[in-house]
Amino acid sequence: MDQLPAALERAGNEESWIVADAISRALENSEELHSWRRLLLSACMKGLVAMYSSNKDESKQEVERSMLLRLEELLHLVGEVDPDDWYSLVKTGLKYRYRDEAFLKVLNVACQLLYKKESSL
């Protein structure tokens, strides 16, 4: 379980996300769930950065879309992000996906969630 977040950061590792979802369900009523979701959120952002950097031509749109949906869901559940992960995602995303409607939609939702008055950023 400790090595899973690192595996999730690699671009296109959908099988590991299936395992992560199973772990999330197992931790559903646990005190560890919030910290687990924070790890997943960080891994999701790092995975998107890796995808954007390696697939500058948007060739894996289906995988990116599912990751963006996962990112949005985790942002709603966790409500905070690591500033370094956030910076990398925004910078790389805007560099390579500034015309991608799905990326821009999730970025807009994330900004609204993260930059409300009580935000940590």
mmCIF file of C-alpha atoms in Angstrom:
data_model
loop_
_atom_site.group_PDB
_atom_site.id
_atom_site.type_symbol
_atom_site.label_atom_id
_atom_site.label_comp_id
_atom_site.label_asym_id
_atom_site.label_seq_id
_atom_site.Cartn_x
_atom_site.Cartn_y
_atom_site.Cartn_z
ATOM 1 C CA MET A 1 0.000 0.000 0.000
ATOM 2 C CA ASP A 2 2.913 2.354 0.695
ATOM 3 C CA GLN A 3 4.306 1.950 -2.833
ATOM 4 C CA LEU A 4 1.001 2.400 -4.622
ATOM 5 C CA PRO A 5 0.973 6.234 -4.725
ATOM 6 C CA ALA A 6 4.334 6.218 -6.521
ATOM 7 C CA ALA A 7 2.959 3.737 -9.073
ATOM 8 C CA LEU A 8 -0.096 5.945 -9.587
ATOM 9 C CA GLU A 9 2.113 8.897 -10.528
ATOM 10 C CA ARG A 10 3.333 7.148 -13.664
ATOM 11 C CA ALA A 11 1.420 8.137 -16.761
ATOM 12 C CA GLY A 12 -1.158 5.629 -17.981
ATOM 13 C CA ASN A 13 -1.229 3.315 -14.973
ATOM 14 C CA GLU A 14 -4.985 2.621 -14.893
ATOM 15 C CA GLU A 15 -4.646 -0.800 -13.226
ATOM 16 C CA SER A 16 -3.091 0.741 -10.138
ATOM 17 C CA TRP A 17 -6.038 3.123 -9.847
ATOM 18 C CA ILE A 18 -8.381 0.125 -9.663
ATOM 19 C CA VAL A 19 -6.384 -1.110 -6.653
ATOM 20 C CA ALA A 20 -6.414 2.396 -5.147
ATOM 21 C CA ASP A 21 -10.215 2.527 -5.476
ATOM 22 C CA ALA A 22 -10.501 -0.826 -3.697
ATOM 23 C CA ILE A 23 -8.293 0.449 -0.862
ATOM 24 C CA SER A 24 -10.418 3.590 -0.616
ATOM 25 C CA ARG A 25 -13.551 1.471 -0.242
ATOM 26 C CA ALA A 26 -11.835 -0.650 2.423
ATOM 27 C CA LEU A 27 -10.875 2.487 4.365
ATOM 28 C CA GLU A 28 -14.346 4.022 4.023
ATOM 29 C CA ASN A 29 -15.074 4.307 7.754
ATOM 30 C CA SER A 30 -11.469 4.643 8.871
ATOM 31 C CA GLU A 31 -9.509 7.532 10.307
ATOM 32 C CA GLU A 32 -6.878 6.910 7.614
ATOM 33 C CA LEU A 33 -9.252 7.698 4.752
ATOM 34 C CA HIS A 34 -8.529 11.440 4.594
ATOM 35 C CA SER A 35 -4.743 10.994 4.526
ATOM 36 C CA TRP A 36 -5.150 8.226 1.919
ATOM 37 C CA ARG A 37 -7.221 10.559 -0.265
ATOM 38 C CA ARG A 38 -4.581 13.274 0.079
ATOM 39 C CA LEU A 39 -1.983 10.792 -1.198
ATOM 40 C CA LEU A 40 -4.274 9.879 -4.085
ATOM 41 C CA LEU A 41 -4.847 13.546 -4.935
ATOM 42 C CA SER A 42 -1.123 14.214 -5.016
ATOM 43 C CA ALA A 43 -0.512 11.119 -7.144
ATOM 44 C CA CYS A 44 -3.309 12.127 -9.513
ATOM 45 C CA MET A 45 -1.845 15.591 -10.039
ATOM 46 C CA LYS A 46 1.652 14.187 -10.547
ATOM 47 C CA GLY A 47 0.266 11.612 -12.965
ATOM 48 C CA LEU A 48 -1.427 14.319 -15.023
ATOM 49 C CA VAL A 49 1.787 16.364 -15.086
ATOM 50 C CA ALA A 50 3.672 13.291 -16.325
ATOM 51 C CA MET A 51 0.997 12.632 -18.951
ATOM 52 C CA TYR A 52 0.999 16.204 -20.196
ATOM 53 C CA SER A 53 4.780 16.317 -20.350
ATOM 54 C CA SER A 54 5.123 13.035 -22.224
ATOM 55 C CA ASN A 55 2.060 13.307 -24.488
ATOM 56 C CA LYS A 56 2.247 16.843 -25.733
ATOM 57 C CA ASP A 57 0.027 15.937 -28.686
ATOM 58 C CA GLU A 58 -2.978 14.874 -26.575
ATOM 59 C CA SER A 59 -2.885 11.313 -27.912
ATOM 60 C CA LYS A 60 -4.279 9.701 -24.732
ATOM 61 C CA GLN A 61 -7.401 11.789 -24.310
ATOM 62 C CA GLU A 62 -9.534 9.038 -22.732
ATOM 63 C CA VAL A 63 -6.969 8.371 -20.011
ATOM 64 C CA GLU A 64 -6.550 12.105 -19.400
ATOM 65 C CA ARG A 65 -10.312 12.609 -19.152
ATOM 66 C CA SER A 66 -10.663 9.852 -16.555
ATOM 67 C CA MET A 67 -7.758 11.311 -14.569
ATOM 68 C CA LEU A 68 -9.312 14.774 -14.715
ATOM 69 C CA LEU A 69 -12.623 13.392 -13.427
ATOM 70 C CA ARG A 70 -10.743 11.631 -10.641
ATOM 71 C CA LEU A 71 -8.899 14.870 -9.828
ATOM 72 C CA GLU A 72 -12.140 16.813 -9.594
ATOM 73 C CA GLU A 73 -13.698 14.176 -7.340
ATOM 74 C CA LEU A 74 -10.668 14.088 -5.038
ATOM 75 C CA LEU A 75 -10.547 17.886 -4.857
ATOM 76 C CA HIS A 76 -14.140 17.919 -3.621
ATOM 77 C CA LEU A 77 -13.389 15.235 -1.037
ATOM 78 C CA VAL A 78 -10.055 16.576 0.223
ATOM 79 C CA GLY A 79 -10.478 20.326 -0.284
ATOM 80 C CA GLU A 80 -6.771 21.164 -0.143
ATOM 81 C CA VAL A 81 -3.649 20.428 -2.178
ATOM 82 C CA ASP A 82 0.088 20.502 -1.804
ATOM 83 C CA PRO A 83 1.197 23.882 -3.229
ATOM 84 C CA ASP A 84 4.084 22.322 -5.188
ATOM 85 C CA ASP A 85 1.785 19.744 -6.808
ATOM 86 C CA TRP A 86 -0.734 22.457 -7.630
ATOM 87 C CA TYR A 87 1.912 24.718 -9.168
ATOM 88 C CA SER A 88 3.260 21.889 -11.337
ATOM 89 C CA LEU A 89 -0.199 20.883 -12.525
ATOM 90 C CA VAL A 90 -1.256 24.421 -13.415
ATOM 91 C CA LYS A 91 2.036 25.265 -15.120
ATOM 92 C CA THR A 92 2.287 22.059 -17.149
ATOM 93 C CA GLY A 93 -1.433 21.891 -17.862
ATOM 94 C CA LEU A 94 -1.586 25.428 -19.191
ATOM 95 C CA LYS A 95 1.569 24.880 -21.214
ATOM 96 C CA TYR A 96 0.335 21.764 -23.011
ATOM 97 C CA ARG A 97 -3.470 21.758 -22.617
ATOM 98 C CA TYR A 98 -4.490 25.413 -22.725
ATOM 99 C CA ARG A 99 -7.013 24.588 -25.473
ATOM 100 C CA ASP A 100 -8.384 21.439 -23.851
ATOM 101 C CA GLU A 101 -11.906 22.120 -22.644
ATOM 102 C CA ALA A 102 -11.883 19.281 -20.089
ATOM 103 C CA PHE A 103 -8.646 20.493 -18.491
ATOM 104 C CA LEU A 104 -9.865 24.086 -18.351
ATOM 105 C CA LYS A 105 -13.181 23.035 -16.816
ATOM 106 C CA VAL A 106 -11.467 21.085 -14.025
ATOM 107 C CA LEU A 107 -8.975 23.912 -13.520
ATOM 108 C CA ASN A 108 -11.869 26.342 -13.090
ATOM 109 C CA VAL A 109 -13.597 24.072 -10.559
ATOM 110 C CA ALA A 110 -10.312 23.589 -8.699
ATOM 111 C CA CYS A 111 -9.684 27.330 -8.522
ATOM 112 C CA GLN A 112 -13.151 27.908 -7.128
ATOM 113 C CA LEU A 113 -12.667 25.194 -4.500
ATOM 114 C CA LEU A 114 -9.118 26.059 -3.505
ATOM 115 C CA TYR A 115 -9.280 29.843 -3.512
ATOM 116 C CA LYS A 116 -12.278 30.386 -1.330
ATOM 117 C CA LYS A 117 -11.676 32.405 1.832
ATOM 118 C CA GLU A 118 -10.538 29.585 4.168
ATOM 119 C CA SER A 119 -8.206 27.961 1.638
ATOM 120 C CA SER A 120 -4.656 26.909 2.523
ATOM 121 C CA LEU A 121 -3.245 28.353 -0.721
#
